[in-house]
Amino acid sequence: MRIGVLGTGNMADALATHWVRAGHEVAVGGRDAARAERLARRIGGAAEPAGLRAAAAFGEVVLAALPFGAGEEVVRELRAELDGTVLVDCSNPVGPGFRLLTDGGPPAARRLAAAAPGAEVVKAFNLCHEDVWRMRPPVFDGRPLAVPVCGDDPAALARVHGLVRDAGCLPVAAGGLDRAGLLEATAALFIGLWVGEGADAQAIAPPLAYATGEPAVPGAATGAADGR
């Protein structure tokens, strides 16, 4: 598959490296040609440097590895080149105090979709720090990292699910693009817990078998009797 990457930062580096190792062709696009060339050389294999416009035109799938706000502006400039592509948004609109910058407005993924209406936007890869994506593969206690993916088009989702697997992870269907805001809010919450509180966000959720409350939960009867 041909993949265009918009951006030359850490997420572009980490994800494109997985995809080149999996056999994909990647064009790394940036406004700074020297940075794009250095990153393509670092990734190696079938990675080549390009300008932003050339990278957008190159890819069947295009990763928008750009900061919130800048991404919308760049995508709007490239909307003609992005027509017919799968546009993957991995941004997190999180500001000072771990505040969700889109609160009260459209989520980041929806803003990209409005900026490039001819692209199929998919939200993915936004819950983890770039160092997690540098792992080969991201596996914890024998379990591959699960990656929620939001989008509306089945063909676009299938492609992104494949790219998740190419990174050694497990894709999780998280609903349509209307749920991307929930995924972005989850990132804001988790980052605040991890960074702000030093808390283990993974410990928030019970195991799947207990998630609906249907199985007998040890101690549940005692809690009910105590009025809790």
mmCIF file of C-alpha atoms in Angstrom:
data_model
loop_
_atom_site.group_PDB
_atom_site.id
_atom_site.type_symbol
_atom_site.label_atom_id
_atom_site.label_comp_id
_atom_site.label_asym_id
_atom_site.label_seq_id
_atom_site.Cartn_x
_atom_site.Cartn_y
_atom_site.Cartn_z
ATOM 1 C CA MET A 1 0.000 0.000 0.000
ATOM 2 C CA ARG A 2 1.127 3.583 -0.614
ATOM 3 C CA ILE A 3 0.986 5.721 2.519
ATOM 4 C CA GLY A 4 1.489 9.452 2.661
ATOM 5 C CA VAL A 5 2.575 10.976 5.961
ATOM 6 C CA LEU A 6 1.866 14.620 6.704
ATOM 7 C CA GLY A 7 4.369 15.710 9.339
ATOM 8 C CA THR A 8 7.912 14.904 10.385
ATOM 9 C CA GLY A 9 7.510 14.564 14.159
ATOM 10 C CA ASN A 10 7.646 11.642 16.553
ATOM 11 C CA MET A 11 4.296 10.059 15.646
ATOM 12 C CA ALA A 12 5.162 10.206 11.946
ATOM 13 C CA ASP A 13 8.489 8.534 12.719
ATOM 14 C CA ALA A 14 7.106 5.786 14.967
ATOM 15 C CA LEU A 15 4.112 4.735 12.854
ATOM 16 C CA ALA A 16 5.793 5.037 9.454
ATOM 17 C CA THR A 17 8.642 2.853 10.704
ATOM 18 C CA HIS A 18 6.186 0.028 11.477
ATOM 19 C CA TRP A 19 4.527 0.361 8.100
ATOM 20 C CA VAL A 20 7.740 0.347 6.102
ATOM 21 C CA ARG A 21 8.837 -2.782 7.959
ATOM 22 C CA ALA A 22 5.497 -4.341 7.000
ATOM 23 C CA GLY A 23 6.267 -3.735 3.330
ATOM 24 C CA HIS A 24 4.371 -0.525 2.594
ATOM 25 C CA GLU A 25 5.698 2.382 0.536
ATOM 26 C CA VAL A 26 5.785 5.628 2.508
ATOM 27 C CA ALA A 27 6.213 9.244 1.422
ATOM 28 C CA VAL A 28 7.185 11.489 4.334
ATOM 29 C CA GLY A 29 5.904 15.006 3.741
ATOM 30 C CA GLY A 30 6.862 18.187 5.539
ATOM 31 C CA ARG A 31 7.190 21.905 4.958
ATOM 32 C CA ASP A 32 10.879 21.584 5.869
ATOM 33 C CA ALA A 33 12.435 19.504 3.078
ATOM 34 C CA ALA A 34 15.592 18.813 5.092
ATOM 35 C CA ARG A 35 13.587 17.376 8.011
ATOM 36 C CA ALA A 36 11.525 15.212 5.682
ATOM 37 C CA GLU A 37 14.707 13.896 4.082
ATOM 38 C CA ARG A 38 16.312 13.138 7.466
ATOM 39 C CA LEU A 39 13.212 11.291 8.656
ATOM 40 C CA ALA A 40 12.874 9.255 5.455
ATOM 41 C CA ARG A 41 16.539 8.292 5.738
ATOM 42 C CA ARG A 42 16.070 7.330 9.389
ATOM 43 C CA ILE A 43 13.047 5.141 8.591
ATOM 44 C CA GLY A 44 14.866 3.553 5.668
ATOM 45 C CA GLY A 45 13.435 0.910 3.355
ATOM 46 C CA ALA A 46 10.711 2.139 1.022
ATOM 47 C CA ALA A 47 10.445 5.564 2.666
ATOM 48 C CA GLU A 48 11.054 8.637 0.587
ATOM 49 C CA PRO A 49 10.966 12.366 1.368
ATOM 50 C CA ALA A 50 8.369 14.637 -0.195
ATOM 51 C CA GLY A 51 6.611 17.937 0.215
ATOM 52 C CA LEU A 52 3.246 17.977 1.961
ATOM 53 C CA ARG A 53 1.324 18.188 -1.298
ATOM 54 C CA ALA A 54 3.296 15.364 -2.900
ATOM 55 C CA ALA A 55 2.838 13.137 0.166
ATOM 56 C CA ALA A 56 -0.927 13.744 0.146
ATOM 57 C CA ALA A 57 -1.133 12.887 -3.555
ATOM 58 C CA PHE A 58 1.082 9.802 -3.094
ATOM 59 C CA GLY A 59 -0.965 7.961 -0.507
ATOM 60 C CA GLU A 60 -3.951 5.677 -0.764
ATOM 61 C CA VAL A 61 -3.921 6.191 2.993
ATOM 62 C CA VAL A 62 -2.622 9.467 4.443
ATOM 63 C CA LEU A 63 -1.610 9.890 8.081
ATOM 64 C CA ALA A 64 -2.171 13.402 9.447
ATOM 65 C CA ALA A 65 0.571 13.397 12.093
ATOM 66 C CA LEU A 66 0.087 17.083 12.824
ATOM 67 C CA PRO A 67 -0.750 19.107 15.947
ATOM 68 C CA PHE A 68 -4.355 20.015 16.568
ATOM 69 C CA GLY A 69 -5.205 23.232 14.749
ATOM 70 C CA ALA A 70 -2.313 23.030 12.301
ATOM 71 C CA GLY A 71 -3.740 19.792 10.942
ATOM 72 C CA GLU A 72 -7.014 21.388 9.922
ATOM 73 C CA GLU A 73 -5.193 24.208 8.122
ATOM 74 C CA VAL A 74 -2.854 21.847 6.251
ATOM 75 C CA VAL A 75 -5.641 19.454 5.282
ATOM 76 C CA ARG A 76 -7.725 22.320 3.920
ATOM 77 C CA GLU A 77 -4.797 23.381 1.732
ATOM 78 C CA LEU A 78 -4.465 19.805 0.435
ATOM 79 C CA ARG A 79 -8.131 18.919 0.038
ATOM 80 C CA ALA A 80 -7.842 18.346 -3.715
ATOM 81 C CA GLU A 81 -4.938 15.897 -3.297
ATOM 82 C CA LEU A 82 -6.760 14.134 -0.442
ATOM 83 C CA ASP A 83 -9.889 13.493 -2.473
ATOM 84 C CA GLY A 84 -10.592 9.738 -2.463
ATOM 85 C CA THR A 85 -7.979 8.914 0.193
ATOM 86 C CA VAL A 86 -8.301 7.443 3.673
ATOM 87 C CA LEU A 87 -7.170 10.197 6.045
ATOM 88 C CA VAL A 88 -6.046 8.967 9.467
ATOM 89 C CA ASP A 89 -6.177 11.460 12.336
ATOM 90 C CA CYS A 90 -3.992 10.641 15.350
ATOM 91 C CA SER A 91 -4.098 14.101 16.962
ATOM 92 C CA ASN A 92 -5.093 14.922 20.511
ATOM 93 C CA PRO A 93 -6.726 18.322 21.093
ATOM 94 C CA VAL A 94 -5.442 18.574 24.661
ATOM 95 C CA GLY A 95 -4.243 21.856 26.152
ATOM 96 C CA PRO A 96 -2.894 23.212 29.449
ATOM 97 C CA GLY A 97 -4.384 21.545 32.478
ATOM 98 C CA PHE A 98 -5.200 18.532 30.288
ATOM 99 C CA ARG A 99 -8.206 20.451 28.985
ATOM 100 C CA LEU A 100 -10.031 19.247 25.892
ATOM 101 C CA LEU A 101 -9.597 22.105 23.427
ATOM 102 C CA THR A 102 -12.626 21.089 21.343
ATOM 103 C CA ASP A 103 -15.019 21.168 24.303
ATOM 104 C CA GLY A 104 -18.313 22.552 23.012
ATOM 105 C CA GLY A 105 -17.289 22.245 19.355
ATOM 106 C CA PRO A 106 -16.597 19.606 16.705
ATOM 107 C CA PRO A 107 -13.898 17.024 17.520
ATOM 108 C CA ALA A 108 -10.557 17.226 15.730
ATOM 109 C CA ALA A 109 -11.435 14.352 13.392
ATOM 110 C CA ARG A 110 -14.684 16.036 12.342
ATOM 111 C CA ARG A 111 -12.782 19.246 11.609
ATOM 112 C CA LEU A 112 -10.460 17.353 9.282
ATOM 113 C CA ALA A 113 -13.448 15.761 7.573
ATOM 114 C CA ALA A 114 -14.963 19.206 6.994
ATOM 115 C CA ALA A 115 -11.628 20.540 5.692
ATOM 116 C CA ALA A 116 -11.255 17.651 3.210
ATOM 117 C CA PRO A 117 -14.795 16.476 2.391
ATOM 118 C CA GLY A 118 -13.593 14.116 -0.343
ATOM 119 C CA ALA A 119 -11.496 12.047 2.095
ATOM 120 C CA GLU A 120 -12.690 9.266 4.384
ATOM 121 C CA VAL A 121 -11.453 10.302 7.836
ATOM 122 C CA VAL A 122 -10.623 7.628 10.420
ATOM 123 C CA LYS A 123 -9.612 8.358 14.026
ATOM 124 C CA ALA A 124 -6.934 6.037 15.422
ATOM 125 C CA PHE A 125 -3.541 5.839 17.173
ATOM 126 C CA ASN A 126 -4.268 8.755 19.522
ATOM 127 C CA LEU A 127 -4.302 7.140 22.969
ATOM 128 C CA CYS A 128 -0.609 6.345 23.379
ATOM 129 C CA HIS A 129 2.656 8.241 23.637
ATOM 130 C CA GLU A 130 4.952 7.928 20.626
ATOM 131 C CA ASP A 131 7.388 5.801 22.671
ATOM 132 C CA VAL A 132 4.716 3.101 22.892
ATOM 133 C CA TRP A 133 4.463 3.114 19.100
ATOM 134 C CA ARG A 134 8.228 2.655 18.863
ATOM 135 C CA MET A 135 7.946 -0.727 20.613
ATOM 136 C CA ARG A 136 8.400 -3.784 18.387
ATOM 137 C CA PRO A 137 5.599 -4.693 18.983
ATOM 138 C CA PRO A 138 3.548 -2.928 21.706
ATOM 139 C CA VAL A 139 2.734 -5.959 23.862
ATOM 140 C CA PHE A 140 2.099 -5.794 27.607
ATOM 141 C CA ASP A 141 1.961 -8.901 29.828
ATOM 142 C CA GLY A 142 1.566 -10.988 26.688
ATOM 143 C CA ARG A 143 -1.385 -8.949 25.371
ATOM 144 C CA PRO A 144 -1.049 -6.842 22.205
ATOM 145 C CA LEU A 145 -2.057 -3.212 22.610
ATOM 146 C CA ALA A 146 -5.709 -2.660 21.622
ATOM 147 C CA VAL A 147 -6.260 0.357 19.353
ATOM 148 C CA PRO A 148 -9.759 1.908 19.106
ATOM 149 C CA VAL A 149 -10.634 2.961 15.561
ATOM 150 C CA CYS A 150 -13.541 5.278 14.637
ATOM 151 C CA GLY A 151 -14.821 5.817 11.097
ATOM 152 C CA ASP A 152 -17.821 5.574 8.804
ATOM 153 C CA ASP A 153 -16.601 3.839 5.649
ATOM 154 C CA PRO A 154 -16.124 0.027 5.865
ATOM 155 C CA ALA A 155 -13.351 -0.042 3.245
ATOM 156 C CA ALA A 156 -11.455 2.773 4.977
ATOM 157 C CA LEU A 157 -11.829 1.050 8.338
ATOM 158 C CA ALA A 158 -10.546 -2.223 6.896
ATOM 159 C CA ARG A 159 -7.405 -0.498 5.640
ATOM 160 C CA VAL A 160 -6.726 1.187 8.962
ATOM 161 C CA HIS A 161 -7.384 -2.049 10.863
ATOM 162 C CA GLY A 162 -4.698 -3.604 8.668
ATOM 163 C CA LEU A 163 -2.251 -0.827 9.546
ATOM 164 C CA VAL A 164 -2.996 -1.359 13.242
ATOM 165 C CA ARG A 165 -2.128 -5.035 12.836
ATOM 166 C CA ASP A 166 1.034 -4.098 10.938
ATOM 167 C CA ALA A 167 2.137 -2.244 14.083
ATOM 168 C CA GLY A 168 1.652 -5.463 16.079
ATOM 169 C CA CYS A 169 -1.574 -4.267 17.710
ATOM 170 C CA LEU A 170 -5.217 -5.334 17.859
ATOM 171 C CA PRO A 171 -7.785 -3.074 16.163
ATOM 172 C CA VAL A 172 -10.987 -2.406 18.102
ATOM 173 C CA ALA A 173 -14.100 -1.186 16.285
ATOM 174 C CA ALA A 174 -15.093 1.917 18.259
ATOM 175 C CA GLY A 175 -18.006 3.103 16.130
ATOM 176 C CA GLY A 176 -18.539 5.784 13.528
ATOM 177 C CA LEU A 177 -16.749 9.085 13.219
ATOM 178 C CA ASP A 178 -19.446 10.609 15.441
ATOM 179 C CA ARG A 179 -17.686 8.799 18.321
ATOM 180 C CA ALA A 180 -14.272 10.327 17.574
ATOM 181 C CA GLY A 181 -14.984 13.056 20.129
ATOM 182 C CA LEU A 182 -15.379 10.394 22.811
ATOM 183 C CA LEU A 183 -12.017 8.925 21.837
ATOM 184 C CA GLU A 184 -10.381 12.358 22.004
ATOM 185 C CA ALA A 185 -11.973 13.020 25.404
ATOM 186 C CA THR A 186 -10.691 9.649 26.604
ATOM 187 C CA ALA A 187 -7.183 10.725 25.606
ATOM 188 C CA ALA A 188 -7.556 13.967 27.586
ATOM 189 C CA LEU A 189 -8.719 12.019 30.647
ATOM 190 C CA PHE A 190 -6.010 9.372 30.379
ATOM 191 C CA ILE A 191 -3.199 11.866 29.782
ATOM 192 C CA GLY A 192 -4.368 13.826 32.821
ATOM 193 C CA LEU A 193 -4.343 10.668 34.927
ATOM 194 C CA TRP A 194 -1.025 9.364 33.636
ATOM 195 C CA VAL A 195 0.895 12.636 33.599
ATOM 196 C CA GLY A 196 -0.974 14.787 36.094
ATOM 197 C CA GLU A 197 -1.748 12.207 38.776
ATOM 198 C CA GLY A 198 0.724 9.397 38.112
ATOM 199 C CA ALA A 199 -2.264 7.039 38.099
ATOM 200 C CA ASP A 200 -2.599 3.748 36.250
ATOM 201 C CA ALA A 201 -5.453 4.520 33.875
ATOM 202 C CA GLN A 202 -5.606 0.881 32.785
ATOM 203 C CA ALA A 203 -6.760 -0.057 36.289
ATOM 204 C CA ILE A 204 -9.965 1.972 35.881
ATOM 205 C CA ALA A 205 -11.774 -0.679 33.833
ATOM 206 C CA PRO A 206 -12.693 -4.116 35.207
ATOM 207 C CA PRO A 207 -11.995 -7.242 33.137
ATOM 208 C CA LEU A 208 -14.438 -7.757 30.274
ATOM 209 C CA ALA A 209 -16.211 -10.605 32.069
ATOM 210 C CA TYR A 210 -17.258 -8.159 34.804
ATOM 211 C CA ALA A 211 -17.893 -5.090 32.659
ATOM 212 C CA THR A 212 -21.689 -5.497 32.373
ATOM 213 C CA GLY A 213 -22.216 -6.581 35.961
ATOM 214 C CA GLU A 214 -23.831 -9.852 34.872
ATOM 215 C CA PRO A 215 -21.377 -12.373 36.384
ATOM 216 C CA ALA A 216 -21.381 -12.947 40.131
ATOM 217 C CA VAL A 217 -18.870 -10.462 41.498
ATOM 218 C CA PRO A 218 -17.075 -11.469 44.720
ATOM 219 C CA GLY A 219 -18.157 -9.188 47.544
ATOM 220 C CA ALA A 220 -21.140 -7.762 45.649
ATOM 221 C CA ALA A 221 -23.682 -9.195 48.053
ATOM 222 C CA THR A 222 -21.752 -7.852 51.053
ATOM 223 C CA GLY A 223 -21.647 -4.411 49.500
ATOM 224 C CA ALA A 224 -25.391 -4.458 48.885
ATOM 225 C CA ALA A 225 -26.063 -5.577 52.462
ATOM 226 C CA ASP A 226 -23.919 -2.739 53.777
ATOM 227 C CA GLY A 227 -25.948 -0.265 51.763
ATOM 228 C CA ARG A 228 -23.079 0.574 49.415
#
